[in-house]
Short mmCIF file of C-alpha atoms and ligand atoms in Angstrom, two decimals:
data_model
loop_
_atom_site.label_atom_id
_atom_site.label_comp_id
_atom_site.label_asym_id
_atom_site.label_seq_id
_atom_site.Cartn_x
_atom_site.Cartn_y
_atom_site.Cartn_z
CA MET A 1 133.84 106.81 77.81
CA SER A 2 130.72 105.64 79.56
CA LEU A 3 129.67 102.02 79.13
CA ARG A 4 127.05 101.31 76.51
CA ILE A 5 124.31 99.02 77.70
CA THR A 6 121.92 96.69 75.96
CA VAL A 7 118.88 94.92 77.35
CA LEU A 8 117.70 91.69 75.73
CA GLY A 9 114.00 91.00 76.15
CA THR A 10 111.52 93.82 76.73
CA GLY A 11 109.05 92.25 79.12
CA TYR A 12 108.41 93.58 82.60
CA LEU A 13 111.99 93.20 83.73
CA GLY A 14 113.63 94.32 80.48
CA VAL A 15 111.65 97.52 79.89
CA THR A 16 112.13 98.55 83.50
CA HIS A 17 115.83 97.78 83.46
CA ALA A 18 116.36 99.59 80.14
CA ALA A 19 114.56 102.75 81.25
CA CYS A 20 116.35 102.76 84.61
CA MET A 21 119.78 102.27 83.02
CA ALA A 22 119.01 105.29 80.80
CA GLU A 23 117.96 107.19 83.93
CA LEU A 24 121.36 106.38 85.44
CA GLY A 25 122.91 108.16 82.44
CA TYR A 26 123.82 105.29 80.09
CA ASP A 27 123.08 105.04 76.39
CA VAL A 28 120.83 102.01 76.15
CA LEU A 29 119.68 99.80 73.30
CA GLY A 30 116.84 97.38 74.06
CA MET A 31 116.05 94.36 71.94
CA ASP A 32 113.08 92.12 71.39
CA ILE A 33 112.28 89.61 68.66
CA ASP A 34 108.71 90.99 68.63
CA ALA A 35 108.76 93.86 66.08
CA ASP A 36 105.37 95.20 67.25
CA LYS A 37 106.67 95.55 70.79
CA VAL A 38 109.77 97.32 69.56
CA ALA A 39 107.66 99.74 67.49
CA SER A 40 105.38 100.46 70.42
CA LEU A 41 108.28 101.04 72.86
CA THR A 42 109.94 103.29 70.28
CA ASP A 43 106.73 105.36 70.38
CA GLY A 44 107.10 105.59 74.16
CA ASN A 45 104.35 103.13 75.09
CA VAL A 46 104.77 100.59 77.91
CA PRO A 47 102.59 97.52 77.16
CA PHE A 48 101.65 96.97 80.84
CA TYR A 49 100.76 99.14 83.81
CA GLU A 50 103.65 100.02 86.11
CA PRO A 51 103.60 103.29 88.05
CA ASP A 52 106.29 105.80 86.95
CA LEU A 53 107.65 103.62 84.14
CA GLU A 54 106.03 105.16 81.07
CA PRO A 55 107.14 108.75 81.85
CA LEU A 56 110.67 107.46 82.42
CA LEU A 57 110.66 105.53 79.13
CA ARG A 58 109.31 108.55 77.21
CA LYS A 59 111.82 110.91 78.74
CA HIS A 60 114.76 108.82 77.60
CA VAL A 61 113.33 107.76 74.23
CA GLU A 62 112.73 111.44 73.43
CA ALA A 63 116.24 112.36 74.59
CA GLY A 64 117.64 109.68 72.26
CA ARG A 65 119.34 107.89 75.13
CA LEU A 66 117.10 104.82 74.89
CA ARG A 67 116.37 103.02 71.62
CA PHE A 68 114.99 99.63 70.65
CA THR A 69 115.81 97.17 67.88
CA THR A 70 115.08 93.64 66.68
CA SER A 71 118.65 93.02 65.51
CA TYR A 72 121.25 90.99 67.42
CA GLU A 73 123.88 92.36 65.08
CA GLU A 74 123.08 95.92 66.11
CA ILE A 75 123.03 94.92 69.78
CA ALA A 76 126.44 93.28 69.55
CA ALA A 77 127.95 96.23 67.71
CA PHE A 78 126.51 98.73 70.21
CA GLY A 79 126.95 97.23 73.63
CA ASP A 80 129.73 96.79 76.16
CA VAL A 81 127.41 95.15 78.68
CA HIS A 82 124.42 93.05 77.60
CA PHE A 83 121.67 92.39 80.16
CA LEU A 84 119.67 89.24 79.55
CA CYS A 85 116.12 89.90 80.78
CA VAL A 86 113.86 87.36 79.04
CA GLY A 87 111.23 85.28 80.82
CA THR A 88 111.49 81.76 82.20
CA PRO A 89 107.86 80.63 82.35
CA GLN A 90 106.70 77.30 83.75
CA LYS A 91 106.87 74.52 81.17
CA PHE A 92 103.57 73.16 79.93
CA ASN A 93 102.57 70.16 82.05
CA GLU A 94 105.80 70.30 84.11
CA TYR A 95 107.12 72.13 87.16
CA ALA A 96 110.42 73.01 85.53
CA ALA A 97 111.25 76.39 83.98
CA ASP A 98 111.12 76.72 80.21
CA MET A 99 114.60 77.88 79.19
CA ARG A 100 113.93 78.35 75.49
CA TYR A 101 113.98 82.18 75.60
CA VAL A 102 117.17 82.37 77.63
CA ASP A 103 118.90 79.85 75.40
CA GLY A 104 117.55 81.62 72.32
CA VAL A 105 119.15 84.92 73.35
CA ILE A 106 122.57 83.35 73.92
CA ASP A 107 122.38 81.48 70.63
CA GLY A 108 121.22 84.61 68.80
CA LEU A 109 123.67 87.05 70.33
CA ALA A 110 126.88 85.05 70.79
CA PRO A 111 127.79 84.60 67.08
CA HIS A 112 127.94 88.42 66.78
CA LEU A 113 130.21 89.03 69.76
CA SER A 114 133.58 89.66 68.17
CA ARG A 115 135.08 91.93 70.84
CA PRO A 116 135.46 91.46 74.61
CA THR A 117 132.12 91.96 76.27
CA LEU A 118 130.09 91.07 79.36
CA VAL A 119 126.73 89.32 79.17
CA VAL A 120 124.81 89.67 82.45
CA GLY A 121 121.92 87.34 83.19
CA LYS A 122 119.07 88.82 85.24
CA SER A 123 116.34 86.26 84.55
CA THR A 124 115.30 83.82 87.27
CA VAL A 125 116.89 80.52 86.26
CA PRO A 126 117.52 77.05 87.67
CA VAL A 127 120.85 76.81 89.48
CA GLY A 128 123.51 75.60 87.06
CA THR A 129 122.20 77.65 84.14
CA ALA A 130 124.92 80.32 84.28
CA ALA A 131 127.73 77.77 84.13
CA ARG A 132 126.07 76.12 81.14
CA LEU A 133 125.50 79.43 79.35
CA ALA A 134 129.06 80.64 80.00
CA ASP A 135 130.39 77.59 78.14
CA ARG A 136 127.95 78.08 75.29
CA LEU A 137 128.83 81.77 75.01
CA ALA A 138 132.57 81.11 74.81
CA GLU A 139 131.96 78.35 72.28
CA LEU A 140 129.75 80.40 69.93
CA ALA A 141 131.31 83.87 70.22
CA PRO A 142 134.10 84.85 67.80
CA ALA A 143 135.63 86.61 70.83
CA GLY A 144 135.81 83.21 72.57
CA SER A 145 136.45 83.53 76.30
CA GLY A 146 136.51 87.32 75.79
CA ALA A 147 132.72 87.06 75.79
CA GLU A 148 132.17 86.66 79.53
CA LEU A 149 129.10 85.91 81.57
CA ALA A 150 127.93 87.18 84.97
CA TRP A 151 124.73 86.50 86.90
CA ASN A 152 122.93 89.39 88.57
CA PRO A 153 119.46 88.31 89.75
CA GLU A 154 116.66 90.84 89.82
CA PHE A 155 114.43 91.25 92.88
CA LEU A 156 112.02 93.91 91.66
CA ARG A 157 108.40 93.88 92.77
CA GLU A 158 105.67 94.76 90.31
CA GLY A 159 104.12 98.06 91.31
CA PHE A 160 107.51 99.26 92.66
CA ALA A 161 109.63 98.21 89.70
CA VAL A 162 111.28 101.58 89.02
CA GLU A 163 112.03 102.29 92.66
CA ASP A 164 113.37 98.76 93.23
CA THR A 165 115.63 99.02 90.17
CA LEU A 166 117.00 102.51 90.85
CA ARG A 167 117.39 101.92 94.58
CA PRO A 168 117.70 98.16 95.14
CA ASP A 169 118.06 96.87 98.70
CA ARG A 170 121.00 94.74 97.60
CA LEU A 171 122.97 93.87 94.49
CA VAL A 172 124.05 90.28 94.03
CA ILE A 173 126.50 89.36 91.31
CA GLY A 174 127.83 85.95 90.45
CA VAL A 175 131.12 86.26 88.57
CA ARG A 176 134.13 84.24 87.52
CA SER A 177 136.62 87.11 87.13
CA SER A 178 137.58 90.34 88.83
CA GLY A 179 137.14 92.06 85.46
CA ALA A 180 133.44 91.15 85.41
CA GLU A 181 133.09 92.36 89.00
CA GLU A 182 134.75 95.68 88.15
CA THR A 183 132.47 96.20 85.14
CA LEU A 184 129.38 95.64 87.26
CA ARG A 185 130.69 97.91 90.02
CA GLU A 186 130.96 100.57 87.32
CA VAL A 187 127.45 99.92 85.97
CA TYR A 188 125.98 100.18 89.47
CA ALA A 189 128.37 102.89 90.71
CA GLN A 190 125.57 105.15 91.96
CA ALA A 191 123.90 102.46 94.05
CA VAL A 192 127.27 101.27 95.36
CA ALA A 193 128.19 104.85 96.34
CA ALA A 194 124.85 105.14 98.14
CA GLY A 195 125.87 102.20 100.33
CA THR A 196 123.79 99.45 98.69
CA PRO A 197 125.17 96.08 99.82
CA PHE A 198 127.11 94.63 96.87
CA ILE A 199 127.48 90.90 97.28
CA VAL A 200 129.92 89.11 95.02
CA THR A 201 129.46 85.35 94.71
CA ASP A 202 130.00 82.44 92.36
CA PHE A 203 127.38 81.65 89.70
CA ALA A 204 125.50 79.00 91.66
CA THR A 205 125.14 81.13 94.79
CA ALA A 206 123.82 84.10 92.82
CA GLU A 207 121.25 81.89 91.11
CA LEU A 208 120.22 80.33 94.42
CA VAL A 209 119.88 83.68 96.18
CA LYS A 210 117.01 84.55 93.87
CA ALA A 211 115.30 81.16 94.07
CA SER A 212 115.60 80.99 97.84
CA ALA A 213 114.41 84.58 98.38
CA ASN A 214 111.22 83.83 96.46
CA ALA A 215 110.80 80.50 98.25
CA PHE A 216 111.14 82.27 101.61
CA LEU A 217 108.58 84.95 100.68
CA ALA A 218 106.12 82.31 99.48
CA THR A 219 106.70 80.37 102.70
CA LYS A 220 106.01 83.44 104.82
CA ILE A 221 102.69 84.04 103.07
CA SER A 222 101.62 80.41 103.26
CA PHE A 223 102.69 80.25 106.90
CA ILE A 224 100.34 83.05 107.86
CA ASN A 225 97.59 81.55 105.69
CA ALA A 226 98.03 78.25 107.53
CA MET A 227 97.64 80.21 110.76
CA ALA A 228 94.49 81.73 109.25
CA GLU A 229 93.10 78.20 108.86
CA LEU A 230 93.79 77.58 112.55
CA CYS A 231 92.25 80.93 113.48
CA GLU A 232 89.13 80.05 111.52
CA ALA A 233 88.88 76.70 113.30
CA SER A 234 89.40 78.22 116.74
CA GLY A 235 87.78 81.64 116.56
CA ALA A 236 91.08 83.54 116.80
CA ASP A 237 92.06 86.63 114.78
CA VAL A 238 94.93 86.17 112.31
CA THR A 239 95.49 89.90 111.81
CA GLN A 240 96.14 90.45 115.51
CA LEU A 241 98.26 87.33 115.52
CA ALA A 242 100.37 88.63 112.62
CA ASP A 243 100.78 92.01 114.31
CA ALA A 244 101.84 90.35 117.53
CA ILE A 245 104.38 87.92 116.06
CA GLY A 246 105.55 90.60 113.62
CA HIS A 247 106.84 92.73 116.50
CA ASP A 248 109.53 90.11 116.97
CA SER A 249 112.23 91.59 114.73
CA ARG A 250 113.42 88.07 113.91
CA ILE A 251 110.01 87.44 112.30
CA GLY A 252 108.98 90.89 111.03
CA ARG A 253 105.48 91.99 110.01
CA LYS A 254 106.05 92.26 106.24
CA PHE A 255 104.57 89.52 104.02
CA LEU A 256 102.36 88.30 106.85
CA ASN A 257 99.07 89.47 105.38
CA ALA A 258 96.72 86.52 105.42
CA GLY A 259 94.12 86.28 102.72
CA LEU A 260 93.72 84.84 99.27
CA GLY A 261 97.41 84.02 98.95
CA PHE A 262 100.07 84.66 96.39
CA GLY A 263 99.92 84.64 92.61
CA GLY A 264 101.58 86.47 89.76
CA GLY A 265 104.23 85.70 87.21
CA CYS A 266 106.95 84.88 89.75
CA LEU A 267 106.31 83.25 93.11
CA PRO A 268 104.09 80.33 92.00
CA LYS A 269 106.20 79.26 89.03
CA ASP A 270 109.48 79.99 90.80
CA ILE A 271 108.80 77.69 93.75
CA ARG A 272 107.77 74.94 91.32
CA ALA A 273 110.87 75.37 89.17
CA PHE A 274 112.94 75.35 92.37
CA MET A 275 111.43 72.01 93.41
CA ALA A 276 112.01 70.59 89.93
CA ARG A 277 115.66 71.63 90.01
CA ALA A 278 116.17 70.18 93.50
CA GLY A 279 114.82 66.90 92.13
CA GLU A 280 117.28 66.97 89.24
CA LEU A 281 120.09 67.58 91.73
CA GLY A 282 118.97 64.59 93.80
CA VAL A 283 117.94 66.68 96.82
CA ASP A 284 114.19 66.82 96.27
CA GLN A 285 113.59 66.19 100.00
CA ALA A 286 115.24 69.52 100.81
CA LEU A 287 112.40 71.35 99.10
CA SER A 288 109.49 68.97 99.57
CA PHE A 289 108.07 71.50 102.08
CA LEU A 290 107.45 73.83 99.13
CA ARG A 291 104.81 71.39 97.91
CA GLU A 292 102.95 72.11 101.12
CA ILE A 293 103.50 75.87 100.67
CA ASP A 294 101.96 75.59 97.20
CA ALA A 295 99.08 73.47 98.51
CA ILE A 296 98.26 75.86 101.38
CA ASN A 297 98.28 78.69 98.85
CA LEU A 298 95.94 76.99 96.38
CA ARG A 299 93.64 75.93 99.23
CA ARG A 300 92.92 79.62 99.90
CA ARG A 301 91.26 79.93 96.50
CA ALA A 302 89.05 76.90 97.05
CA HIS A 303 88.26 78.13 100.56
CA VAL A 304 87.05 81.53 99.33
CA ALA A 305 84.92 79.86 96.64
CA ASN A 306 83.38 77.66 99.37
CA LEU A 307 82.77 80.62 101.69
CA ALA A 308 81.13 82.42 98.79
CA ARG A 309 78.82 79.47 98.12
CA ASP A 310 77.85 79.35 101.80
CA ALA A 311 77.18 83.10 101.73
CA CYS A 312 74.86 82.48 98.76
CA GLY A 313 72.86 79.96 100.80
CA GLY A 314 74.61 76.80 99.61
CA SER A 315 74.27 77.19 95.84
CA PHE A 316 75.36 79.68 93.21
CA LEU A 317 72.52 78.88 90.86
CA GLY A 318 70.66 82.06 89.95
CA LYS A 319 73.03 84.18 92.09
CA ARG A 320 74.79 87.34 90.98
CA VAL A 321 78.29 87.78 92.36
CA ALA A 322 80.37 90.96 92.05
CA VAL A 323 84.13 90.52 92.05
CA LEU A 324 86.28 93.50 93.00
CA GLY A 325 89.81 93.01 91.69
CA ALA A 326 91.27 90.79 88.98
CA SER A 327 95.02 91.53 89.03
CA PHE A 328 97.22 89.32 91.20
CA LYS A 329 97.96 92.29 93.44
CA PRO A 330 97.07 96.00 93.56
CA ASN A 331 98.85 98.63 91.41
CA SER A 332 99.37 96.08 88.65
CA ASP A 333 97.43 95.03 85.57
CA ASP A 334 99.06 91.61 85.64
CA VAL A 335 96.59 88.71 85.80
CA ARG A 336 99.11 85.87 85.49
CA ASP A 337 98.11 83.18 87.99
CA SER A 338 95.86 85.71 89.68
CA PRO A 339 94.11 84.32 92.78
CA ALA A 340 91.25 86.78 92.18
CA LEU A 341 90.57 85.54 88.65
CA ALA A 342 90.93 81.92 89.75
CA VAL A 343 88.13 82.42 92.29
CA ALA A 344 85.97 84.37 89.83
CA GLY A 345 86.36 81.60 87.26
CA GLN A 346 85.65 78.80 89.75
CA ILE A 347 82.42 80.27 91.05
CA GLN A 348 81.17 81.04 87.58
CA LEU A 349 81.76 77.41 86.63
CA GLN A 350 79.66 76.51 89.68
CA GLY A 351 76.71 78.45 88.29
CA ALA A 352 77.07 82.04 89.51
CA THR A 353 76.70 85.05 87.23
CA VAL A 354 79.96 86.87 87.86
CA THR A 355 80.74 90.50 87.09
CA VAL A 356 84.33 91.63 87.57
CA TYR A 357 85.72 95.10 88.02
CA ASP A 358 89.41 95.91 88.30
CA PRO A 359 90.81 99.45 88.06
CA ARG A 360 93.49 98.38 85.55
CA SER A 361 93.22 94.78 84.45
CA ASN A 362 89.72 94.29 82.99
CA GLU A 363 91.11 93.89 79.47
CA ASN A 364 93.85 91.45 80.47
CA ALA A 365 91.33 89.50 82.54
CA ARG A 366 88.86 89.38 79.66
CA ALA A 367 91.56 87.89 77.42
CA VAL A 368 92.05 85.03 79.92
CA PHE A 369 88.42 84.61 81.06
CA PRO A 370 86.22 85.96 78.26
CA THR A 371 83.13 84.28 79.71
CA LEU A 372 83.06 86.41 82.88
CA GLY A 373 81.13 89.67 82.87
CA TYR A 374 83.11 92.90 83.14
CA ALA A 375 82.01 96.31 84.41
CA ASP A 376 83.83 99.62 84.29
CA SER A 377 83.26 100.59 87.91
CA ALA A 378 82.80 98.94 91.29
CA GLN A 379 79.29 100.36 91.49
CA LYS A 380 78.29 98.82 88.17
CA ALA A 381 79.84 95.46 89.02
CA CYS A 382 77.88 95.40 92.27
CA ALA A 383 74.50 96.34 90.77
CA ASP A 384 71.89 93.84 92.08
CA ALA A 385 74.63 91.56 93.44
CA ASP A 386 73.72 88.89 95.96
CA LEU A 387 77.32 88.82 97.12
CA VAL A 388 80.39 91.05 96.75
CA LEU A 389 83.87 89.50 96.78
CA HIS A 390 86.84 91.75 97.54
CA LEU A 391 89.74 89.83 95.99
CA THR A 392 92.52 92.37 95.21
CA GLU A 393 93.16 95.15 97.69
CA TRP A 394 93.30 98.26 95.50
CA GLN A 395 93.16 101.56 97.42
CA GLU A 396 90.04 102.38 95.38
CA PHE A 397 88.23 99.50 97.11
CA ARG A 398 89.45 100.50 100.56
CA ASP A 399 88.00 103.96 99.82
CA ILE A 400 84.52 102.64 98.95
CA ASP A 401 81.80 104.06 101.20
CA PRO A 402 79.83 100.97 102.31
CA THR A 403 76.68 103.03 102.81
CA VAL A 404 76.77 104.11 99.14
CA LEU A 405 77.45 100.61 97.82
CA ALA A 406 74.64 99.30 100.03
CA ASP A 407 72.12 101.10 97.80
CA VAL A 408 73.05 99.26 94.60
CA VAL A 409 73.33 95.63 95.76
CA ALA A 410 70.53 93.11 96.17
CA GLU A 411 72.06 91.72 99.40
CA ARG A 412 74.49 93.49 101.73
CA SER A 413 76.90 90.60 101.84
CA ILE A 414 80.65 90.89 101.35
CA ILE A 415 83.65 88.59 101.69
CA ASP A 416 86.88 90.53 102.16
CA ALA A 417 89.38 87.91 101.00
CA ARG A 418 92.31 90.33 101.52
CA ASN A 419 91.43 91.40 105.08
CA ALA A 420 91.88 94.97 103.92
CA LEU A 421 88.52 96.65 104.52
CA ASP A 422 87.28 98.10 107.80
CA PRO A 423 84.88 95.53 109.34
CA VAL A 424 83.39 98.09 111.73
CA ALA A 425 82.42 100.51 108.95
CA TRP A 426 80.96 97.79 106.73
CA ARG A 427 78.95 96.19 109.52
CA ALA A 428 77.72 99.60 110.68
CA ALA A 429 76.36 100.14 107.15
CA GLY A 430 74.28 96.98 107.50
CA TRP A 431 76.56 94.57 105.66
CA THR A 432 77.24 90.96 106.56
CA TYR A 433 81.02 91.24 106.45
CA ARG A 434 83.19 88.11 106.39
CA SER A 435 86.95 87.95 106.13
CA LEU A 436 89.56 85.20 106.29
CA GLY A 437 91.00 84.07 109.60
CA ARG A 438 89.13 86.69 111.56
CA PRO A 439 85.98 86.15 113.58
C1 UDX B 1 107.82 88.85 93.81
C2 UDX B 1 108.98 89.18 94.77
O1 UDX B 1 108.50 90.01 95.82
C3 UDX B 1 110.09 89.86 94.01
O2 UDX B 1 111.18 90.13 94.88
C4 UDX B 1 110.52 88.98 92.89
O3 UDX B 1 111.52 89.61 92.14
C5 UDX B 1 109.35 88.62 91.98
O4 UDX B 1 108.30 88.05 92.75
P1 UDX B 1 105.82 90.25 92.73
O5 UDX B 1 105.45 89.05 91.95
O6 UDX B 1 105.81 91.59 92.05
O7 UDX B 1 107.30 90.09 93.35
O8 UDX B 1 104.77 90.34 93.92
P2 UDX B 1 104.81 90.43 95.52
O9 UDX B 1 104.65 91.81 95.95
O10 UDX B 1 105.93 89.66 96.08
O11 UDX B 1 103.44 89.68 95.85
C6 UDX B 1 103.25 88.32 95.44
C7 UDX B 1 101.89 87.83 95.82
O12 UDX B 1 101.82 87.60 97.22
C8 UDX B 1 100.72 88.74 95.47
O13 UDX B 1 99.68 87.96 94.90
C9 UDX B 1 100.32 89.31 96.81
O14 UDX B 1 98.95 89.66 96.83
C10 UDX B 1 100.64 88.16 97.75
N1 UDX B 1 100.90 88.56 99.13
C11 UDX B 1 101.97 89.36 99.42
C12 UDX B 1 100.09 88.09 100.15
O15 UDX B 1 99.14 87.36 99.92
N2 UDX B 1 100.39 88.45 101.45
C13 UDX B 1 101.43 89.24 101.77
O16 UDX B 1 101.62 89.53 102.97
C14 UDX B 1 102.25 89.71 100.72
#
């Protein structure tokens, strides 16, 4: 009989994982403590924007293969493999990760586990967490050491979540027994058969793979943004520089787009939690460079706000600024730690009248920054603007005809903080076009 799968936590990771497990042919039961979320998912609604996810969810909810509940008891009775997918946000006022949701799931689920079962952690956690949770699980579960733990970090990117889950570029599993490894080989049989690298490690290595992958990606972005600072100081072009160094296959061109830097619900908080954990382990020096990575990244936001003030003649007072983009990256409605919103907020606080337009995230942005103005199209946001800021590189913005937008603004002045628009076309349409790290 096919394994029955549960997914604990129905945030970004959990909903995606649940729908994709159903797509792989498993019967899946998802769980969340939030009854409204469970009701909405049961109706086939995904509470955030992720391409391809809602049709997948609907398909499997309608087929009866994917259900949701608020009951740990039901989860324990149903599942052979339980995936732990809750969030690990940054603690208030601290760098460290807040483990209350992860701990809450183990404490809620374990007392109901009376037969042998595998709990698989997918959340991004400080190294050492899996070992701690394995002990707790065995202590609280009636099945004792029959309730086993494995760690299987998730690498999905927002905007490509379904694709990354169905066809991951690698599977990493931290296990303590060959039985746990066999179970996970069975769960991921299709990907394994397709040749996906399947890397079996101990708990600590699996946890560190995730933390170090995110630290590396953040480092790559901040590296190129540091080069952008040098390009700005010397008149060089960071895009050409990135293309040229990217041809070296040891470096690679991906994640070398200079601009406003990284944001979102993962990279910023994950590098901070990583530093905090290194400190606890007495090796804070090993990761002190991540402080600089964080600082370079945050400097981009201040830099764009300064460039914008210069473009407005030295003061924002009485100036209208249009902001194109509010999500932390395109094809997402996620505004968590969004560089675009951070800039919009900063310049408004400095006296500008700011109107934001994002194809998907206006409502989420309004919830975080209710004092900014919001428009329902780029054209409307730019009406009578003294300055346009391009802060999230949606395709819709790349497709804007600069000659058409020229007719609605007060001043043809744009800062392309994602280096994604065509400078030649914008300048030809009479715009003063500025970008980051390019002359
Ligand atoms: C990231 C990791 O990619 C993923 O593997 C991990 O599981 C979770 O964190 P995500 O947060 O979805 O995924 O976003 P990602 O595509 O990595 O982009 C992060 C940020 O970096 C965005 O704000 C993006 O705009 C920025 N970025 C990315 C750049 O500024 N330049 C680049 O070249 C690439």
